Amino acid sequence: MNGSCSAGCSGVVKRRIHKRSAGILLLALMMLVFSSCAPTRVVIDRSAMEKILWPAPPEKARISYLWSISELSETKLGLISGLFAGAPESGMSDPSESRRLLRPYSCFVDESGDLYVTDTGAYRVTIISTRDGTSRNILRAGEEDFLSPIGVVVYQGKLYISDSLLKKVFILDKDGKLIGKFEGEFERPTCLALSRVRDIIYVSDTLAHKVYLYSPEGKRLGSIGKNGSERGEFNYPTHLWVDGRGSLYVTDTMNFRIQMFSARGDFEAMFGALGDAAGNLDKPKGVATDSDGNIYVVDSIKDAVKIFDGKGDLLLVFGQQGRGFGQFWLPSGIFIDKANVIYVADTYNGRIQAFRYLGNK
């Protein structure tokens, strides 16, 4: 995936060209020829002067802060990075050219460790290698520019991206070339989740109050739920997660709860309610589980991540409102990889923050 920049760089060359002066365009194109479209590098901020832990000492720590990413740093060919990688610096009218993450919404880490970030503020998906810090952007699927990319998963060499305004789920190859779309109509497709156990990709259709099941080829296999507040019913479902057993977790946002379903789609349990108690959920968004089965829920309005056990009992809360390390401003998505690294889309701080689950022992 890191070997080609065709989806990121060539897509930007074609996009909104008329907004740039002819002189800058000529210089940029000349540099592009000689640079072979060198990837942009990200800045991974590990500058916290002391370890940030939850809970704080003297209690035994369960969560530690690792790093954050917000800046897509310039390469040695700085102009190319500015034009083709992208923060809306003064005079730059196209958010897709920003050299910063603007409104990261959800994230996914593939088997090789690449981090995929949907950025609704920049209308793109940014792919970041956590090994060497290089990044590239995908701005479109075929001839359609992204308007509101929300969900992203990677499976069997294919990239799946949902766009809530285009009302489509696209299938791309690892170079960003469009190879298909999910069949059927959506009202507002938002988040995606992958079940390797069942070979299924789940799609939450928020306005339809359903979760759809799809094959990796894009064939609709069925659906879960309908509008309501009873078990197995949804009121604007958004974020999804599938654990190692194949169980599905659905953020039932406006019912202020998390619902769990078996790998076969049968309702199993739910927890959460609106309220001021620590264990309540005021605006639940991202959901994920760690290797011990603990359930992490992003409570966006509370600017925090809440950790529950499998029964839905609150174990720990980390984060608070702010711009510092380990603080959030209306966070959205969350992803936990096999090494128990926790990635949080800190949406209105324009960054991804990483933490580590340290275990229960």
mmCIF file of C-alpha atoms in Angstrom:
data_model
loop_
_atom_site.group_PDB
_atom_site.id
_atom_site.type_symbol
_atom_site.label_atom_id
_atom_site.label_comp_id
_atom_site.label_asym_id
_atom_site.label_seq_id
_atom_site.Cartn_x
_atom_site.Cartn_y
_atom_site.Cartn_z
ATOM 1 C CA MET A 1 0.000 0.000 0.000
ATOM 2 C CA ASN A 2 2.878 2.341 0.674
ATOM 3 C CA GLY A 3 4.315 1.558 -2.756
ATOM 4 C CA SER A 4 1.870 3.706 -4.741
ATOM 5 C CA CYS A 5 0.689 7.291 -4.457
ATOM 6 C CA SER A 6 -1.699 7.172 -7.391
ATOM 7 C CA ALA A 7 -4.867 7.402 -5.307
ATOM 8 C CA GLY A 8 -3.621 10.239 -3.124
ATOM 9 C CA CYS A 9 -1.423 12.433 -5.260
ATOM 10 C CA SER A 10 -2.987 12.080 -8.687
ATOM 11 C CA GLY A 11 -6.426 12.524 -7.143
ATOM 12 C CA VAL A 12 -5.410 15.839 -5.662
ATOM 13 C CA VAL A 13 -3.839 17.012 -8.937
ATOM 14 C CA LYS A 14 -7.234 16.621 -10.614
ATOM 15 C CA ARG A 15 -9.197 18.188 -7.748
ATOM 16 C CA ARG A 16 -10.041 21.906 -7.637
ATOM 17 C CA ILE A 17 -7.089 22.881 -9.872
ATOM 18 C CA HIS A 18 -8.725 26.151 -10.794
ATOM 19 C CA LYS A 19 -8.151 27.478 -7.298
ATOM 20 C CA ARG A 20 -4.378 27.623 -7.727
ATOM 21 C CA SER A 21 -2.410 30.059 -9.813
ATOM 22 C CA ALA A 22 -0.860 28.791 -13.021
ATOM 23 C CA GLY A 23 2.643 29.568 -11.783
ATOM 24 C CA ILE A 24 2.333 27.509 -8.609
ATOM 25 C CA LEU A 25 0.733 24.656 -10.543
ATOM 26 C CA LEU A 26 3.569 24.572 -13.075
ATOM 27 C CA LEU A 27 6.183 24.510 -10.327
ATOM 28 C CA ALA A 28 4.307 21.810 -8.437
ATOM 29 C CA LEU A 29 3.965 19.622 -11.488
ATOM 30 C CA MET A 30 7.664 19.965 -12.287
ATOM 31 C CA MET A 31 8.517 18.917 -8.745
ATOM 32 C CA LEU A 32 6.073 16.034 -8.979
ATOM 33 C CA VAL A 33 7.871 14.670 -12.021
ATOM 34 C CA PHE A 34 11.223 14.664 -10.256
ATOM 35 C CA SER A 35 9.916 13.504 -6.878
ATOM 36 C CA SER A 36 8.035 10.363 -8.048
ATOM 37 C CA CYS A 37 5.250 11.482 -5.697
ATOM 38 C CA ALA A 38 7.206 10.997 -2.457
ATOM 39 C CA PRO A 39 4.929 10.181 0.497
ATOM 40 C CA THR A 40 4.323 12.719 3.238
ATOM 41 C CA ARG A 41 5.580 12.014 6.742
ATOM 42 C CA VAL A 42 3.528 12.447 9.889
ATOM 43 C CA VAL A 43 4.740 13.955 13.144
ATOM 44 C CA ILE A 44 4.226 11.540 16.031
ATOM 45 C CA ASP A 45 4.172 13.606 19.230
ATOM 46 C CA ARG A 46 5.721 11.699 22.129
ATOM 47 C CA SER A 47 6.731 14.839 24.038
ATOM 48 C CA ALA A 48 4.806 14.195 27.252
ATOM 49 C CA MET A 49 7.459 14.824 29.904
ATOM 50 C CA GLU A 50 6.114 12.257 32.337
ATOM 51 C CA LYS A 51 4.043 9.120 32.090
ATOM 52 C CA ILE A 52 0.317 9.755 32.018
ATOM 53 C CA LEU A 53 -1.527 6.879 33.662
ATOM 54 C CA TRP A 54 -5.069 5.915 34.649
ATOM 55 C CA PRO A 55 -5.788 5.494 37.445
ATOM 56 C CA ALA A 56 -3.154 7.805 38.875
ATOM 57 C CA PRO A 57 -0.549 6.507 41.364
ATOM 58 C CA PRO A 58 -0.514 5.005 43.904
ATOM 59 C CA GLU A 59 -3.227 2.849 42.339
ATOM 60 C CA LYS A 60 -2.126 0.231 39.830
ATOM 61 C CA ALA A 61 -2.233 1.701 36.337
ATOM 62 C CA ARG A 62 -4.493 0.114 33.701
ATOM 63 C CA ILE A 63 -4.127 2.653 30.869
ATOM 64 C CA SER A 64 -1.063 4.617 29.749
ATOM 65 C CA TYR A 65 -0.781 7.451 27.228
ATOM 66 C CA LEU A 66 1.529 6.728 24.277
ATOM 67 C CA TRP A 67 1.465 9.409 21.556
ATOM 68 C CA SER A 68 -0.647 11.579 19.281
ATOM 69 C CA ILE A 69 -0.699 12.401 15.561
ATOM 70 C CA SER A 70 -2.106 15.639 14.182
ATOM 71 C CA GLU A 71 0.438 16.971 11.708
ATOM 72 C CA LEU A 72 1.225 15.551 8.288
ATOM 73 C CA SER A 73 4.725 17.001 8.168
ATOM 74 C CA GLU A 74 6.405 18.389 5.063
ATOM 75 C CA THR A 75 8.846 16.228 3.170
ATOM 76 C CA LYS A 76 12.167 17.504 1.866
ATOM 77 C CA LEU A 77 10.213 18.807 -1.136
ATOM 78 C CA GLY A 78 8.103 21.076 1.035
ATOM 79 C CA LEU A 79 6.000 22.611 -1.727
ATOM 80 C CA ILE A 80 4.878 19.229 -2.968
ATOM 81 C CA SER A 81 3.893 18.299 0.589
ATOM 82 C CA GLY A 82 1.975 21.545 0.950
ATOM 83 C CA LEU A 83 0.076 21.167 -2.294
ATOM 84 C CA PHE A 84 -0.457 17.448 -2.404
ATOM 85 C CA ALA A 85 -0.624 16.322 1.208
ATOM 86 C CA GLY A 86 -2.436 18.739 2.677
ATOM 87 C CA ALA A 87 -3.919 22.091 7.689
ATOM 88 C CA PRO A 88 -5.735 24.679 6.083
ATOM 89 C CA GLU A 89 -2.928 27.225 6.240
ATOM 90 C CA SER A 90 -3.702 30.838 5.429
ATOM 91 C CA GLY A 91 -4.543 31.239 1.776
ATOM 92 C CA MET A 92 -5.284 27.543 1.271
ATOM 93 C CA SER A 93 -8.981 27.233 0.446
ATOM 94 C CA ASP A 94 -9.214 23.476 -0.132
ATOM 95 C CA PRO A 95 -9.417 21.471 3.139
ATOM 96 C CA SER A 96 -8.315 18.307 1.330
ATOM 97 C CA GLU A 97 -4.866 19.909 0.924
ATOM 98 C CA SER A 98 -4.423 20.412 4.659
ATOM 99 C CA ARG A 99 -1.163 19.253 6.232
ATOM 100 C CA ARG A 100 -3.056 18.442 9.413
ATOM 101 C CA LEU A 101 -5.831 16.116 10.446
ATOM 102 C CA LEU A 102 -8.926 18.312 10.609
ATOM 103 C CA ARG A 103 -11.906 16.275 11.860
ATOM 104 C CA PRO A 104 -10.770 12.653 12.243
ATOM 105 C CA TYR A 105 -13.872 10.577 12.826
ATOM 106 C CA SER A 106 -12.978 6.896 12.838
ATOM 107 C CA CYS A 107 -9.885 4.740 12.503
ATOM 108 C CA PHE A 108 -8.782 1.223 11.651
ATOM 109 C CA VAL A 109 -5.462 -0.626 11.914
ATOM 110 C CA ASP A 110 -4.737 -3.365 9.386
ATOM 111 C CA GLU A 111 -2.656 -6.520 9.804
ATOM 112 C CA SER A 112 0.562 -4.742 8.778
ATOM 113 C CA GLY A 113 0.074 -1.936 11.305
ATOM 114 C CA ASP A 114 -1.032 0.794 8.895
ATOM 115 C CA LEU A 115 -3.465 3.268 10.450
ATOM 116 C CA TYR A 116 -6.465 4.413 8.384
ATOM 117 C CA VAL A 117 -8.234 7.611 9.437
ATOM 118 C CA THR A 118 -11.460 8.997 7.982
ATOM 119 C CA ASP A 119 -11.299 12.798 8.102
ATOM 120 C CA THR A 120 -14.694 14.404 7.525
ATOM 121 C CA GLY A 121 -13.217 17.910 7.712
ATOM 122 C CA ALA A 122 -10.733 17.228 4.926
ATOM 123 C CA TYR A 123 -13.028 14.959 2.851
ATOM 124 C CA ARG A 124 -10.445 12.195 2.703
ATOM 125 C CA VAL A 125 -9.071 9.002 4.170
ATOM 126 C CA THR A 126 -5.496 9.336 5.426
ATOM 127 C CA ILE A 127 -3.333 6.221 5.586
ATOM 128 C CA ILE A 128 -0.427 6.374 8.029
ATOM 129 C CA SER A 129 2.409 3.917 8.468
ATOM 130 C CA THR A 130 3.222 3.740 12.177
ATOM 131 C CA ARG A 131 6.489 2.052 11.238
ATOM 132 C CA ASP A 132 8.147 4.851 9.244
ATOM 133 C CA GLY A 133 5.716 7.759 9.652
ATOM 134 C CA THR A 134 4.821 8.129 5.980
ATOM 135 C CA SER A 135 1.266 8.976 4.976
ATOM 136 C CA ARG A 136 -0.886 9.392 1.903
ATOM 137 C CA ASN A 137 -4.461 10.453 1.204
ATOM 138 C CA ILE A 138 -7.351 8.971 -0.730
ATOM 139 C CA LEU A 139 -9.721 11.714 -1.854
ATOM 140 C CA ARG A 140 -12.172 9.916 -4.081
ATOM 141 C CA ALA A 141 -13.664 6.633 -5.206
ATOM 142 C CA GLY A 142 -13.514 6.483 -8.958
ATOM 143 C CA GLU A 143 -14.911 9.779 -10.240
ATOM 144 C CA GLU A 144 -16.712 10.678 -7.010
ATOM 145 C CA ASP A 145 -14.953 12.966 -4.537
ATOM 146 C CA PHE A 146 -15.601 12.046 -0.925
ATOM 147 C CA LEU A 147 -18.037 14.374 0.834
ATOM 148 C CA SER A 148 -18.301 12.783 4.272
ATOM 149 C CA PRO A 149 -16.150 9.656 4.684
ATOM 150 C CA ILE A 150 -17.145 8.041 7.978
ATOM 151 C CA GLY A 151 -16.293 4.344 8.232
ATOM 152 C CA VAL A 152 -13.259 2.400 7.047
ATOM 153 C CA VAL A 153 -12.111 -1.221 7.241
ATOM 154 C CA VAL A 154 -9.472 -3.211 5.369
ATOM 155 C CA TYR A 155 -9.930 -6.885 4.529
ATOM 156 C CA GLN A 156 -8.198 -9.281 2.152
ATOM 157 C CA GLY A 157 -6.344 -6.501 0.406
ATOM 158 C CA LYS A 158 -9.460 -4.388 -0.115
ATOM 159 C CA LEU A 159 -10.363 -1.037 1.378
ATOM 160 C CA TYR A 160 -13.996 -0.362 2.329
ATOM 161 C CA ILE A 161 -15.092 3.246 2.871
ATOM 162 C CA SER A 162 -18.570 4.560 3.705
ATOM 163 C CA ASP A 163 -19.611 8.087 2.776
ATOM 164 C CA SER A 164 -22.718 9.274 4.621
ATOM 165 C CA LEU A 165 -23.562 12.087 2.180
ATOM 166 C CA LEU A 166 -22.916 10.119 -0.987
ATOM 167 C CA LYS A 167 -24.975 7.324 0.642
ATOM 168 C CA LYS A 168 -22.599 4.659 -0.607
ATOM 169 C CA VAL A 169 -20.030 2.135 0.581
ATOM 170 C CA PHE A 170 -17.098 1.849 -1.816
ATOM 171 C CA ILE A 171 -14.674 -1.039 -2.366
ATOM 172 C CA LEU A 172 -11.156 0.027 -3.378
ATOM 173 C CA ASP A 173 -7.933 -1.856 -3.907
ATOM 174 C CA LYS A 174 -4.863 -1.047 -1.805
ATOM 175 C CA ASP A 175 -3.773 1.556 -4.366
ATOM 176 C CA GLY A 176 -7.090 3.377 -4.069
ATOM 177 C CA LYS A 177 -8.609 2.195 -7.346
ATOM 178 C CA LEU A 178 -12.383 1.715 -7.279
ATOM 179 C CA ILE A 179 -13.324 -1.926 -7.820
ATOM 180 C CA GLY A 180 -16.929 -2.006 -6.590
ATOM 181 C CA LYS A 181 -19.753 -0.713 -4.402
ATOM 182 C CA PHE A 182 -22.130 -2.295 -1.910
ATOM 183 C CA GLU A 183 -25.472 -3.160 -3.464
ATOM 184 C CA GLY A 184 -28.753 -1.742 -2.241
ATOM 185 C CA GLU A 185 -29.718 1.741 -1.120
ATOM 186 C CA PHE A 186 -28.757 3.476 2.110
ATOM 187 C CA GLU A 187 -30.316 6.419 3.901
ATOM 188 C CA ARG A 188 -27.146 7.418 5.774
ATOM 189 C CA PRO A 189 -24.396 4.788 5.950
ATOM 190 C CA THR A 190 -21.981 5.645 8.715
ATOM 191 C CA CYS A 191 -19.699 3.197 10.499
ATOM 192 C CA LEU A 192 -18.303 -0.170 9.408
ATOM 193 C CA ALA A 193 -17.057 -3.243 11.258
ATOM 194 C CA LEU A 194 -15.377 -6.434 10.095
ATOM 195 C CA SER A 195 -16.142 -9.963 11.243
ATOM 196 C CA ARG A 196 -13.368 -12.344 10.254
ATOM 197 C CA VAL A 197 -15.286 -15.114 12.022
ATOM 198 C CA ARG A 198 -18.253 -14.833 9.643
ATOM 199 C CA ASP A 199 -16.541 -13.162 6.685
ATOM 200 C CA ILE A 200 -18.994 -10.265 6.983
ATOM 201 C CA ILE A 201 -18.789 -6.487 6.882
ATOM 202 C CA TYR A 202 -21.392 -4.669 8.965
ATOM 203 C CA VAL A 203 -22.731 -1.246 7.957
ATOM 204 C CA SER A 204 -24.729 0.992 10.297
ATOM 205 C CA ASP A 205 -27.430 2.920 8.432
ATOM 206 C CA THR A 206 -28.125 5.608 10.979
ATOM 207 C CA LEU A 207 -31.263 7.134 9.471
ATOM 208 C CA ALA A 208 -32.730 3.708 8.649
ATOM 209 C CA HIS A 209 -32.107 2.575 12.253
ATOM 210 C CA LYS A 210 -30.568 -0.665 10.992
ATOM 211 C CA VAL A 211 -27.293 -2.531 10.753
ATOM 212 C CA TYR A 212 -26.776 -4.269 7.416
ATOM 213 C CA LEU A 213 -24.699 -7.396 6.798
ATOM 214 C CA TYR A 214 -22.607 -7.622 3.622
ATOM 215 C CA SER A 215 -20.281 -10.072 1.989
ATOM 216 C CA PRO A 216 -16.775 -8.773 1.159
ATOM 217 C CA GLU A 217 -17.906 -8.651 -2.478
ATOM 218 C CA GLY A 218 -20.653 -6.163 -1.601
ATOM 219 C CA LYS A 219 -23.717 -8.439 -1.591
ATOM 220 C CA ARG A 220 -26.349 -7.579 1.020
ATOM 221 C CA LEU A 221 -26.972 -10.605 3.250
ATOM 222 C CA GLY A 222 -29.494 -9.264 5.744
ATOM 223 C CA SER A 223 -30.065 -6.711 8.463
ATOM 224 C CA ILE A 224 -30.443 -6.338 12.216
ATOM 225 C CA GLY A 225 -32.874 -4.052 13.998
ATOM 226 C CA LYS A 226 -35.555 -1.483 13.371
ATOM 227 C CA ASN A 227 -36.493 1.853 14.899
ATOM 228 C CA GLY A 228 -37.462 1.611 18.552
ATOM 229 C CA SER A 229 -36.201 1.318 22.107
ATOM 230 C CA GLU A 230 -36.794 -2.341 22.847
ATOM 231 C CA ARG A 231 -34.117 -5.048 22.772
ATOM 232 C CA GLY A 232 -32.639 -5.371 19.316
ATOM 233 C CA GLU A 233 -34.147 -2.057 18.188
ATOM 234 C CA PHE A 234 -32.174 1.083 17.447
ATOM 235 C CA ASN A 235 -32.512 4.835 17.603
ATOM 236 C CA TYR A 236 -29.833 6.242 15.295
ATOM 237 C CA PRO A 237 -27.136 3.538 15.533
ATOM 238 C CA THR A 238 -23.636 4.712 14.672
ATOM 239 C CA HIS A 239 -20.388 3.001 15.669
ATOM 240 C CA LEU A 240 -19.787 -0.746 15.449
ATOM 241 C CA TRP A 241 -17.259 -3.279 16.702
ATOM 242 C CA VAL A 242 -16.752 -7.030 16.297
ATOM 243 C CA ASP A 243 -14.688 -8.904 18.894
ATOM 244 C CA GLY A 244 -12.556 -12.009 18.433
ATOM 245 C CA ARG A 245 -15.530 -14.328 18.957
ATOM 246 C CA GLY A 246 -17.507 -12.601 16.235
ATOM 247 C CA SER A 247 -19.898 -10.835 18.627
ATOM 248 C CA LEU A 248 -21.227 -7.512 17.359
ATOM 249 C CA TYR A 249 -21.350 -4.352 19.468
ATOM 250 C CA VAL A 250 -23.641 -1.527 18.313
ATOM 251 C CA THR A 251 -23.625 2.015 19.651
ATOM 252 C CA ASP A 252 -27.341 2.751 19.873
ATOM 253 C CA THR A 253 -26.639 6.453 20.123
ATOM 254 C CA MET A 254 -29.985 8.098 20.837
ATOM 255 C CA ASN A 255 -31.069 5.241 23.078
ATOM 256 C CA PHE A 256 -27.853 6.057 25.000
ATOM 257 C CA ARG A 257 -26.709 2.466 25.203
ATOM 258 C CA ILE A 258 -24.546 -0.296 23.765
ATOM 259 C CA GLN A 259 -26.220 -3.429 22.434
ATOM 260 C CA MET A 260 -24.425 -6.752 21.937
ATOM 261 C CA PHE A 261 -25.354 -9.478 19.465
ATOM 262 C CA SER A 262 -23.994 -12.969 18.916
ATOM 263 C CA ALA A 263 -22.026 -13.903 15.820
ATOM 264 C CA ARG A 264 -25.326 -15.193 14.390
ATOM 265 C CA GLY A 265 -27.015 -11.853 15.000
ATOM 266 C CA ASP A 266 -29.075 -12.794 18.068
ATOM 267 C CA PHE A 267 -29.511 -10.188 20.796
ATOM 268 C CA GLU A 268 -27.378 -10.963 23.855
ATOM 269 C CA ALA A 269 -27.173 -7.985 26.209
ATOM 270 C CA MET A 270 -27.201 -4.211 26.519
ATOM 271 C CA PHE A 271 -26.103 -1.545 28.953
ATOM 272 C CA GLY A 272 -26.176 2.217 29.301
ATOM 273 C CA ALA A 273 -28.673 4.990 29.964
ATOM 274 C CA LEU A 274 -28.867 8.770 29.803
ATOM 275 C CA GLY A 275 -27.940 10.473 33.065
ATOM 276 C CA ASP A 276 -25.298 12.139 35.209
ATOM 277 C CA ALA A 277 -23.923 9.024 36.917
ATOM 278 C CA ALA A 278 -20.390 8.018 35.934
ATOM 279 C CA GLY A 279 -21.596 4.863 34.219
ATOM 280 C CA ASN A 280 -24.268 6.574 32.132
ATOM 281 C CA LEU A 281 -23.770 7.420 28.468
ATOM 282 C CA ASP A 282 -24.697 10.930 27.323
ATOM 283 C CA LYS A 283 -23.510 10.723 23.696
ATOM 284 C CA PRO A 284 -21.958 7.302 23.065
ATOM 285 C CA LYS A 285 -19.938 6.952 19.884
ATOM 286 C CA GLY A 286 -16.981 4.628 19.314
ATOM 287 C CA VAL A 287 -16.997 1.170 20.891
ATOM 288 C CA ALA A 288 -14.247 -1.480 21.066
ATOM 289 C CA THR A 289 -12.964 -4.341 23.234
ATOM 290 C CA ASP A 290 -9.509 -5.280 24.507
ATOM 291 C CA SER A 291 -7.923 -8.729 24.837
ATOM 292 C CA ASP A 292 -9.541 -9.255 28.256
ATOM 293 C CA GLY A 293 -13.025 -8.521 26.948
ATOM 294 C CA ASN A 294 -13.365 -5.110 28.557
ATOM 295 C CA ILE A 295 -15.655 -2.788 26.588
ATOM 296 C CA TYR A 296 -14.505 0.741 25.748
ATOM 297 C CA VAL A 297 -17.100 3.399 24.895
ATOM 298 C CA VAL A 298 -16.317 6.929 23.756
ATOM 299 C CA ASP A 299 -18.720 9.287 25.560
ATOM 300 C CA SER A 300 -18.317 12.253 23.270
ATOM 301 C CA ILE A 301 -20.166 14.888 25.290
ATOM 302 C CA LYS A 302 -18.195 13.898 28.403
ATOM 303 C CA ASP A 303 -14.875 14.046 26.467
ATOM 304 C CA ALA A 304 -13.919 10.693 27.946
ATOM 305 C CA VAL A 305 -13.505 6.996 27.274
ATOM 306 C CA LYS A 306 -15.418 4.756 29.660
ATOM 307 C CA ILE A 307 -14.372 1.148 30.254
ATOM 308 C CA PHE A 308 -16.951 -1.471 31.258
ATOM 309 C CA ASP A 309 -16.729 -5.158 32.049
ATOM 310 C CA GLY A 310 -18.651 -7.723 30.011
ATOM 311 C CA LYS A 311 -21.724 -7.220 32.209
ATOM 312 C CA GLY A 312 -21.792 -3.483 31.580
ATOM 313 C CA ASP A 313 -20.438 -2.424 34.982
ATOM 314 C CA LEU A 314 -18.163 0.619 34.901
ATOM 315 C CA LEU A 315 -14.494 -0.118 35.620
ATOM 316 C CA LEU A 316 -12.594 3.037 34.732
ATOM 317 C CA VAL A 317 -12.857 6.405 32.965
ATOM 318 C CA PHE A 318 -9.947 8.120 31.258
ATOM 319 C CA GLY A 319 -9.745 11.511 29.616
ATOM 320 C CA GLN A 320 -11.334 14.887 30.225
ATOM 321 C CA GLN A 321 -12.072 18.020 28.246
ATOM 322 C CA GLY A 322 -8.981 19.850 27.051
ATOM 323 C CA ARG A 323 -6.204 20.015 24.494
ATOM 324 C CA GLY A 324 -3.412 18.430 26.521
ATOM 325 C CA PHE A 325 -2.076 14.892 26.360
ATOM 326 C CA GLY A 326 -4.798 12.414 27.261
ATOM 327 C CA GLN A 327 -7.507 15.061 27.014
ATOM 328 C CA PHE A 328 -10.280 15.175 24.406
ATOM 329 C CA TRP A 329 -12.636 17.535 22.632
ATOM 330 C CA LEU A 330 -15.734 15.740 21.319
ATOM 331 C CA PRO A 331 -13.959 12.479 20.422
ATOM 332 C CA SER A 332 -15.637 10.002 18.070
ATOM 333 C CA GLY A 333 -14.157 6.677 16.970
ATOM 334 C CA ILE A 334 -11.990 4.135 18.754
ATOM 335 C CA PHE A 335 -9.995 1.102 17.637
ATOM 336 C CA ILE A 336 -7.987 -1.428 19.672
ATOM 337 C CA ASP A 337 -5.357 -3.551 17.946
ATOM 338 C CA LYS A 338 -3.978 -6.981 18.848
ATOM 339 C CA ALA A 339 -1.257 -5.416 21.012
ATOM 340 C CA ASN A 340 -3.907 -3.597 23.091
ATOM 341 C CA VAL A 341 -2.959 -0.219 21.673
ATOM 342 C CA ILE A 342 -6.030 2.019 21.849
ATOM 343 C CA TYR A 343 -6.492 4.578 19.072
ATOM 344 C CA VAL A 344 -8.988 7.402 19.740
ATOM 345 C CA ALA A 345 -10.187 9.867 17.109
ATOM 346 C CA ASP A 346 -9.985 13.119 19.097
ATOM 347 C CA THR A 347 -12.192 14.814 16.547
ATOM 348 C CA TYR A 348 -12.302 18.494 17.479
ATOM 349 C CA ASN A 349 -8.674 18.530 18.592
ATOM 350 C CA GLY A 350 -7.853 17.281 15.102
ATOM 351 C CA ARG A 351 -5.696 14.340 16.138
ATOM 352 C CA ILE A 352 -5.446 10.634 16.826
ATOM 353 C CA GLN A 353 -4.289 9.795 20.338
ATOM 354 C CA ALA A 354 -2.847 6.398 21.244
ATOM 355 C CA PHE A 355 -2.950 4.667 24.622
ATOM 356 C CA ARG A 356 -2.125 1.184 25.865
ATOM 357 C CA TYR A 357 -4.162 -1.189 27.971
ATOM 358 C CA LEU A 358 -1.768 -2.521 30.610
ATOM 359 C CA GLY A 359 -3.861 -5.463 31.766
ATOM 360 C CA ASN A 360 -5.852 -6.401 34.841
ATOM 361 C CA LYS A 361 -3.088 -8.244 36.687
#
